[in-house]
C-alpha positions as a Python dict, from the first residue, in 0.01 Angstrom:
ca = {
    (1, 'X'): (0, 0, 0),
    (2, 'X'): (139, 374, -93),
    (3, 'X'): (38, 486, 233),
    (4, 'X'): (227, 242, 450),
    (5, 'X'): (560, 454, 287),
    (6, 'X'): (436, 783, 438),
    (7, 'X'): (452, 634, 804),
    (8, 'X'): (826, 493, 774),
    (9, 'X'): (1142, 665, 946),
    (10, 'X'): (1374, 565, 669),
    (11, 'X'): (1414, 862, 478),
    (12, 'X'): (1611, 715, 215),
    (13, 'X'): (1317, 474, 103),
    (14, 'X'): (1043, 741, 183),
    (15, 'X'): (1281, 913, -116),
    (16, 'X'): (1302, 649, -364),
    (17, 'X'): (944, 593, -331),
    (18, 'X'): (862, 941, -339),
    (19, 'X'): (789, 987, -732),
    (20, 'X'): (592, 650, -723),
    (21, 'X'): (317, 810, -501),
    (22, 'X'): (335, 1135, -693),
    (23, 'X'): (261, 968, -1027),
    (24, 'X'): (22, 715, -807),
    (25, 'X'): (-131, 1037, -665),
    (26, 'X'): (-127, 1235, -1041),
    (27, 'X'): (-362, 894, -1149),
    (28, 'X'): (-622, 896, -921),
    (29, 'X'): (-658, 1266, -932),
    (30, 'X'): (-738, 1244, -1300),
    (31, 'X'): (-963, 908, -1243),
    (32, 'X'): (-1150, 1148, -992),
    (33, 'X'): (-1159, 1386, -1252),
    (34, 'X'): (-1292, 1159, -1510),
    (35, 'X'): (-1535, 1065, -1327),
    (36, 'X'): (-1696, 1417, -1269),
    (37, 'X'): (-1655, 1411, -1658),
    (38, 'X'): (-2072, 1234, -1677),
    (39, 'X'): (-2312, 1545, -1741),
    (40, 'X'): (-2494, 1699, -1434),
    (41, 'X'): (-2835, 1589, -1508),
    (42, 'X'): (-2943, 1880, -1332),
    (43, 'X'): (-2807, 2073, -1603),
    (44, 'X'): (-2891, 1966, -1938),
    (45, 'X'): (-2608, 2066, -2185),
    (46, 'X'): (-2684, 2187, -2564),
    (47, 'X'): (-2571, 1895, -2844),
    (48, 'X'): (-2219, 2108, -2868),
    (49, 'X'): (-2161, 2110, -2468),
    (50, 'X'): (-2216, 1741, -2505),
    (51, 'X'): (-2008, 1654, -2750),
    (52, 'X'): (-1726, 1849, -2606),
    (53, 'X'): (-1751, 1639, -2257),
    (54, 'X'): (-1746, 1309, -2457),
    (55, 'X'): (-1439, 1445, -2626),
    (56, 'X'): (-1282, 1560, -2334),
    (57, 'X'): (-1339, 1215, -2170),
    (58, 'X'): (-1223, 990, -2439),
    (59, 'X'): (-875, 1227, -2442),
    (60, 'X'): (-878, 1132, -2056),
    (61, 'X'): (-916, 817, -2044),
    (62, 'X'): (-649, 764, -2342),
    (63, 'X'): (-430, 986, -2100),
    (64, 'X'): (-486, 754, -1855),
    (65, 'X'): (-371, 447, -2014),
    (66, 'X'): (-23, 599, -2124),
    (67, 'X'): (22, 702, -1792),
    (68, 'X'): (-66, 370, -1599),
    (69, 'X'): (133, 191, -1896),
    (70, 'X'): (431, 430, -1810),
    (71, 'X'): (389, 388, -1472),
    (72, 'X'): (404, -4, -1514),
    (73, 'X'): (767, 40, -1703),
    (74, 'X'): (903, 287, -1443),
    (75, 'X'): (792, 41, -1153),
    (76, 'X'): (989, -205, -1345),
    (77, 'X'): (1301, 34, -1348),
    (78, 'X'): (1238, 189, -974),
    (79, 'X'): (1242, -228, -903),
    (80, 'X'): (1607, -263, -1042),
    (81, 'X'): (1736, 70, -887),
    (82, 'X'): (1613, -62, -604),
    (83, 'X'): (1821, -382, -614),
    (84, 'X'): (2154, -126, -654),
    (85, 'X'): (2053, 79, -427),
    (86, 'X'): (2036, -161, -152),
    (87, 'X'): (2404, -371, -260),
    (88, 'X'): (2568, -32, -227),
    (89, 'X'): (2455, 1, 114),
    (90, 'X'): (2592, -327, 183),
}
């Protein structure tokens, strides 16, 4: 969990974890975001408003997936940094 990190004394992993939560933290922000992306039905929006919204969605959501794919390869990297990291301390 991304949390547990925040509660540790060891600064030097609360620092190499430290951009994981901030691009952990940049996802769900946008997820929230996407999310309050569905039309208020309280307001009905003109075909044009509409259209926009979808479009601004879609672009979103495709955001999303680059970022969670990016995310995926730099967990793989922050893994083998990691593994350095801790044989120099050694």
């Amino acid at each position: 969990d991304v949390h547990d990190n925040n509660n540790k004394d060891d600064i030097s992993e609360q620092k190499l974890h430290e951009p994981l939560i901030n691009v952990t933290s940049e996802i769900n922000g946008r997820e929230a975001f996407q999310s309050s992306c569905k039309p208020d039905p309280q307001k009905p929006l003109n075909n044009q408003g509409k259209e926009k919204f979808v479009l601004e969605c879609q672009s979103i959501s495709n955001l999303d997936k680059s970022i969670k794919h990016e995310l995926e390869s730099k967990r793989i990297c922050s893994d083998k940094s990691e593994t350095k990291f801790s044989s120099k301390e050694s």
